[in-house]
Amino acid sequence: MTDSKSLVRISNVVKHFDISGGFLDRISFSGGMPALTTTTVKAINDVSLDIAQGEILSVVGESGCGKSTLGRTVLGLYPPTSGEIAFRGQRIDNLSPKEMLPYRRKMQMVFQDPYASLNPRMTVRQILEEPTHFHFPELSGSQVQDKVAEVMRQVGVDPAWAGRFPHEFSGGQRQRISIARALMVDPEFIVADEPISALDVSIQAQILNLIMDCQERFGLTYMFITHDLSVVEHISTRVAVMYLGTLCELADKKSLYGDPQHPYSRALLSAIPKLGAKGFAHIRLKGEVPTPIHLPTGCVFHTRCPFVEERCRREIPKLLTRPNGSQAACHALEEGQI
Amino acid sequence: MTHLLEVQDLVVKFGLRSGDLTALNGINFTLNPGERMGLVGESGAGKSVAGFSIINLISRPGFIASGRVLFEGEEISAYPLEQMRGIRGNRISMIFQDPMMTLNPVLTIGTQMVETIQAHNQVSAAHAREIALEKLQKVYISSPGKRLGQYPHELSGGMRQRVVIAISLLTNPSLIIADEPTTALDVTIQAEVMALLLELCKHEHMGLILITHDLGVVSQVTEKIAVMYAGRIVEQGPTTDIVTNPRHPYTKGLIQALPQGGSGRGRLHQIPGMMPNLTSIPPGCAFHPRCEQAMDICRRETPRLFGDAEHSGLVACHLYSQSR
Amino acid sequence: MRLWKQFRGSYFLYSFLHDPVAMGSFIILTLLTLSAFGAPVIAPHDPYDTTTINIMDSEIPPMWMENGDQNFSLGTDAQGRDMLSTMLYGMRISLIIGVGATFLQAVIGIVLGLIAGYKGGKIDNFLMRMADVQLSFSTLMVAIFLSAIFQAIFGVAAFESMAVPFLVLVIGIAEWPQYARTVRASVLAEKKKEYVEAARVMGLPANRIMWRHILPNTMSPILVLSTVQVAHAIMSEAALSFLGLGMPITKPSLGSLINSGFDYIFSGSWWITMFPGFLLVLLILVINLLGDWVQDVLNPKLYKG
């Protein structure tokens, strides 16, 4: 089914990284015989998502869930091992760098680390002018300069400081400059990978407001990657919960926070520190998070799930629509047990 | 009853080539045995410096310029290095944000734990190992015997932090200082580790100073809070009071800036500007340039912490002293 | 203008002005360099002008000893050339070869290191294996081999006139792996940083990312390495000349001067070897000391942005 409103379509994407190393690293002995082992990090395991135009889709999960990898795969930083990415109906994961160029303009990214995401040896002016010159070669030098000043004002950084280097700015200001860099090329879609996690609480509010302002002003669509669930509740349209490279639940914000379906979503939401609460009443999960190298069989969550049964060990659950409209992948849910 | 910890007018400075920088400008608080307190603030507020200077762990160019720290009645801020060693890791333990600051990557967990025990007690290695096992069980680590033989990199982040907590318990300290112990951990693991810390403190009757920027965590764990800004305590009092009814404009701003702080949909309440750099702290009240309710006196006079009969907490703000 | 202001207020300058060793070394190095390149002006004699050299003037001791001559302040060598002048010209040659060879190594090494680090995979493997092969040949061995062939083909006279470029080439090619490895390590670290990812998301071509974005961020280790390599190149050239494979006696460098005076130590004319020896040691010492200081200053762990 083609959804005409879908801006970005992620279809059955799988991304595995081969970290076996060189020939000599892979040699091992099993049962007395030498063998070659391959080690793969199974970062994304069959994820399908549609991002509609104008929405903020938050992708949440804990470390190792593959959300950052998903963001980068959507933007073409990693080619998917299998599956497809489409932008406005056009498949983009198999394009050559040249063919990809017009899409690069429309899809941008804001990163987590304000200190590493700006080149320390370039001035702010150079950082902002470079993408503009590259994507809009027809603009004159002074037009580009004007645009730089205008965008800097929009993100709240004084244009008079354009000649300074990144290390002269605070974390919050650097993040604003990163956002400015993304905005310079008039994008339609922005992947924001934990854009405020590295900032102080009072600065987080400022940057979050800026991100929301930009969405309204420029009609942007966001894929907002984060682990901070209270932020997600505030800004998202829809939320995707991921665990070990698999989509557990996909729901609109109210449904997820009001009536979480998947056992992992429930545990995650119960663990959010609450202002004014005393003590801890969170759902306890058994065991530790497995590594993406040795993925559990069947449902990836089964090793820690309070409702695990035999079927969960064998069969990977499909994403099914629940009565409240959310989609969740869980056998117990399907069987009506929880 | 002697307080467990008393910090009196502590001033900590950093001697830089351009002059002395005041990182802590006279902080005061007390902690009773078994009491849990939160030291809250953003980066640059001085909360970590406060935690470190309690056990005199500030290294050059930082130094304690004036003030005292009293632990169980003794003035430990005046102790020479050798005596301080008997306190640190023994009667006062510290937990850092990064477990790898405590754990040596080339030694097994067992070696490190046994080493710590034997540094403060005359026991045999076998006996020390038993103590180590007991503490690992206390922190709910699965298969503790196996863990003793493992290296830090073989454990997950949450487990490592639990091992660090276990190590801090080895000598049955009366006070634990935890500096952002769960900031680097995932939400579900954070809940587990903080719940564990809470349970242990209650059970073993240990005092806790929790240094963090996370108001949510602090409200779930502590009994009283001190909010720091630019090297000073601007508000302190019982946790429930401060969280539900903050008085200082900065505390109010912090709570409202939280997505769950109650701004509803739409823009989050934001505090304009940033925490001042220690080199350029504004005169008078350090918060006045960012304060919506700043008055003339705020620019001139630094407000002192004081309390009144109605509230059990203290606040350093002219708004409240005016109304006296 | 901003750059100058930045420099004035920087930690780099502050540390320099407060480190007596660094300042002292820098002053001495500047003096040596100026005297070396100002040799045509300040040297009392011209050691290359055979008409002014008189064999009767050979082996005159320095002027403060008996039999010394005011004309020849540090004495003369076995051919009657003034020591001071010859040393100044010799130092000039040493510096030219040292800096020239380092420059050549740097150019080759940086280019190959950048490509190996950024492209990775088979190209990286291939280039690094080539570097390993290059490293397994000692500079001396290569120099002996190549100079023997050169002299066999073109004759000794041609060798003498081409000596400087030849040595620059030999030492330059022998040591490029040092730069390549250092740059490659830096590139591997920088490649992971988010500003590189941002450049890729922007659609910038690989070449541009390598040269415009990554290379400027690898300058610190390159700078540190360069100071070491200049000293090393000067030493290599001195060693080659000492063995008779480097600069010829008609156009001596410090190394060949040391060599030529070696036979005369025991017959009493110690100054022919000793003075150039001291000068060589002094030159290398100040370069190394300055290099140590640069390394400390640029060490990111010791100083924060």
mmCIF file with all atom_site columns, C-alpha atoms in Angstrom, chain C residues 28-92:
data_model
loop_
_atom_site.group_PDB
_atom_site.id
_atom_site.type_symbol
_atom_site.label_atom_id
_atom_site.label_alt_id
_atom_site.label_comp_id
_atom_site.label_asym_id
_atom_site.label_entity_id
_atom_site.label_seq_id
_atom_site.pdbx_PDB_ins_code
_atom_site.Cartn_x
_atom_site.Cartn_y
_atom_site.Cartn_z
_atom_site.occupancy
_atom_site.B_iso_or_equiv
_atom_site.pdbx_formal_charge
_atom_site.auth_seq_id
_atom_site.auth_comp_id
_atom_site.auth_asym_id
_atom_site.auth_atom_id
_atom_site.pdbx_PDB_model_num
ATOM 1  C CA . ILE C 1 28 ? 69.836  29.342 19.725 1.00 0.00 ? 28 ILE C CA 1
ATOM 2  C CA . LEU C 1 29 ? 68.158  27.666 16.769 1.00 0.00 ? 29 LEU C CA 1
ATOM 3  C CA . THR C 1 30 ? 67.285  31.021 15.255 1.00 0.00 ? 30 THR C CA 1
ATOM 4  C CA . LEU C 1 31 ? 70.864  32.208 15.669 1.00 0.00 ? 31 LEU C CA 1
ATOM 5  C CA . LEU C 1 32 ? 72.226  29.051 14.107 1.00 0.00 ? 32 LEU C CA 1
ATOM 6  C CA . THR C 1 33 ? 69.811  29.200 11.196 1.00 0.00 ? 33 THR C CA 1
ATOM 7  C CA . LEU C 1 34 ? 70.519  32.853 10.546 1.00 0.00 ? 34 LEU C CA 1
ATOM 8  C CA . SER C 1 35 ? 74.250  32.318 10.637 1.00 0.00 ? 35 SER C CA 1
ATOM 9  C CA . ALA C 1 36 ? 73.977  29.287 8.407  1.00 0.00 ? 36 ALA C CA 1
ATOM 10 C CA . PHE C 1 37 ? 71.941  31.037 5.754  1.00 0.00 ? 37 PHE C CA 1
ATOM 11 C CA . GLY C 1 38 ? 73.836  34.228 6.219  1.00 0.00 ? 38 GLY C CA 1
ATOM 12 C CA . ALA C 1 39 ? 77.080  32.382 5.650  1.00 0.00 ? 39 ALA C CA 1
ATOM 13 C CA . PRO C 1 40 ? 77.895  34.135 2.378  1.00 0.00 ? 40 PRO C CA 1
ATOM 14 C CA . VAL C 1 41 ? 77.721  37.406 4.282  1.00 0.00 ? 41 VAL C CA 1
ATOM 15 C CA . ILE C 1 42 ? 79.212  36.661 7.656  1.00 0.00 ? 42 ILE C CA 1
ATOM 16 C CA . ALA C 1 43 ? 81.763  33.956 6.977  1.00 0.00 ? 43 ALA C CA 1
ATOM 17 C CA . PRO C 1 44 ? 85.292  35.395 6.969  1.00 0.00 ? 44 PRO C CA 1
ATOM 18 C CA . HIS C 1 45 ? 86.337  33.143 4.101  1.00 0.00 ? 45 HIS C CA 1
ATOM 19 C CA . ASP C 1 46 ? 84.711  31.337 1.225  1.00 0.00 ? 46 ASP C CA 1
ATOM 20 C CA . PRO C 1 47 ? 85.553  27.639 1.564  1.00 0.00 ? 47 PRO C CA 1
ATOM 21 C CA . TYR C 1 48 ? 84.330  26.832 -1.936 1.00 0.00 ? 48 TYR C CA 1
ATOM 22 C CA . ASP C 1 49 ? 86.628  29.265 -3.637 1.00 0.00 ? 49 ASP C CA 1
ATOM 23 C CA . THR C 1 50 ? 89.686  27.173 -4.315 1.00 0.00 ? 50 THR C CA 1
ATOM 24 C CA . THR C 1 51 ? 91.763  30.182 -5.234 1.00 0.00 ? 51 THR C CA 1
ATOM 25 C CA . THR C 1 52 ? 91.725  31.507 -1.691 1.00 0.00 ? 52 THR C CA 1
ATOM 26 C CA . ILE C 1 53 ? 92.781  28.234 -0.148 1.00 0.00 ? 53 ILE C CA 1
ATOM 27 C CA . ASN C 1 54 ? 96.429  27.672 0.459  1.00 0.00 ? 54 ASN C CA 1
ATOM 28 C CA . ILE C 1 55 ? 97.646  24.215 1.371  1.00 0.00 ? 55 ILE C CA 1
ATOM 29 C CA . MET C 1 56 ? 100.305 25.880 3.471  1.00 0.00 ? 56 MET C CA 1
ATOM 30 C CA . ASP C 1 57 ? 97.540  27.025 5.798  1.00 0.00 ? 57 ASP C CA 1
ATOM 31 C CA . SER C 1 58 ? 96.484  23.533 6.631  1.00 0.00 ? 58 SER C CA 1
ATOM 32 C CA . GLU C 1 59 ? 96.090  22.285 10.162 1.00 0.00 ? 59 GLU C CA 1
ATOM 33 C CA . ILE C 1 60 ? 96.508  25.628 11.882 1.00 0.00 ? 60 ILE C CA 1
ATOM 34 C CA . PRO C 1 61 ? 95.127  25.418 15.451 1.00 0.00 ? 61 PRO C CA 1
ATOM 35 C CA . PRO C 1 62 ? 92.396  27.728 16.806 1.00 0.00 ? 62 PRO C CA 1
ATOM 36 C CA . MET C 1 63 ? 93.534  31.270 17.461 1.00 0.00 ? 63 MET C CA 1
ATOM 37 C CA . TRP C 1 64 ? 93.740  31.050 21.242 1.00 0.00 ? 64 TRP C CA 1
ATOM 38 C CA . MET C 1 65 ? 96.297  28.246 21.079 1.00 0.00 ? 65 MET C CA 1
ATOM 39 C CA . GLU C 1 66 ? 99.937  28.669 20.227 1.00 0.00 ? 66 GLU C CA 1
ATOM 40 C CA . ASN C 1 67 ? 100.654 28.661 16.537 1.00 0.00 ? 67 ASN C CA 1
ATOM 41 C CA . GLY C 1 68 ? 97.142  29.968 16.047 1.00 0.00 ? 68 GLY C CA 1
ATOM 42 C CA . ASP C 1 69 ? 96.321  32.616 13.506 1.00 0.00 ? 69 ASP C CA 1
ATOM 43 C CA . GLN C 1 70 ? 93.966  35.602 13.925 1.00 0.00 ? 70 GLN C CA 1
ATOM 44 C CA . ASN C 1 71 ? 92.785  35.048 10.410 1.00 0.00 ? 71 ASN C CA 1
ATOM 45 C CA . PHE C 1 72 ? 91.466  31.599 11.150 1.00 0.00 ? 72 PHE C CA 1
ATOM 46 C CA . SER C 1 73 ? 89.586  31.890 14.432 1.00 0.00 ? 73 SER C CA 1
ATOM 47 C CA . LEU C 1 74 ? 88.837  28.223 14.862 1.00 0.00 ? 74 LEU C CA 1
ATOM 48 C CA . GLY C 1 75 ? 91.800  26.931 12.972 1.00 0.00 ? 75 GLY C CA 1
ATOM 49 C CA . THR C 1 76 ? 91.915  25.266 9.565  1.00 0.00 ? 76 THR C CA 1
ATOM 50 C CA . ASP C 1 77 ? 91.335  21.783 8.267  1.00 0.00 ? 77 ASP C CA 1
ATOM 51 C CA . ALA C 1 78 ? 93.639  19.467 6.394  1.00 0.00 ? 78 ALA C CA 1
ATOM 52 C CA . GLN C 1 79 ? 93.195  21.367 3.149  1.00 0.00 ? 79 GLN C CA 1
ATOM 53 C CA . GLY C 1 80 ? 93.748  24.815 4.545  1.00 0.00 ? 80 GLY C CA 1
ATOM 54 C CA . ARG C 1 81 ? 90.071  25.888 4.707  1.00 0.00 ? 81 ARG C CA 1
ATOM 55 C CA . ASP C 1 82 ? 88.964  28.101 7.565  1.00 0.00 ? 82 ASP C CA 1
ATOM 56 C CA . MET C 1 83 ? 87.031  25.969 10.070 1.00 0.00 ? 83 MET C CA 1
ATOM 57 C CA . LEU C 1 84 ? 84.507  28.621 11.022 1.00 0.00 ? 84 LEU C CA 1
ATOM 58 C CA . SER C 1 85 ? 83.523  29.407 7.450  1.00 0.00 ? 85 SER C CA 1
ATOM 59 C CA . THR C 1 86 ? 83.380  25.782 6.433  1.00 0.00 ? 86 THR C CA 1
ATOM 60 C CA . MET C 1 87 ? 81.256  24.974 9.439  1.00 0.00 ? 87 MET C CA 1
ATOM 61 C CA . LEU C 1 88 ? 78.804  27.725 8.636  1.00 0.00 ? 88 LEU C CA 1
ATOM 62 C CA . TYR C 1 89 ? 78.423  26.589 5.046  1.00 0.00 ? 89 TYR C CA 1
ATOM 63 C CA . GLY C 1 90 ? 78.299  23.021 6.217  1.00 0.00 ? 90 GLY C CA 1
ATOM 64 C CA . MET C 1 91 ? 75.507  23.788 8.648  1.00 0.00 ? 91 MET C CA 1
ATOM 65 C CA . ARG C 1 92 ? 73.604  25.414 5.838  1.00 0.00 ? 92 ARG C CA 1
#
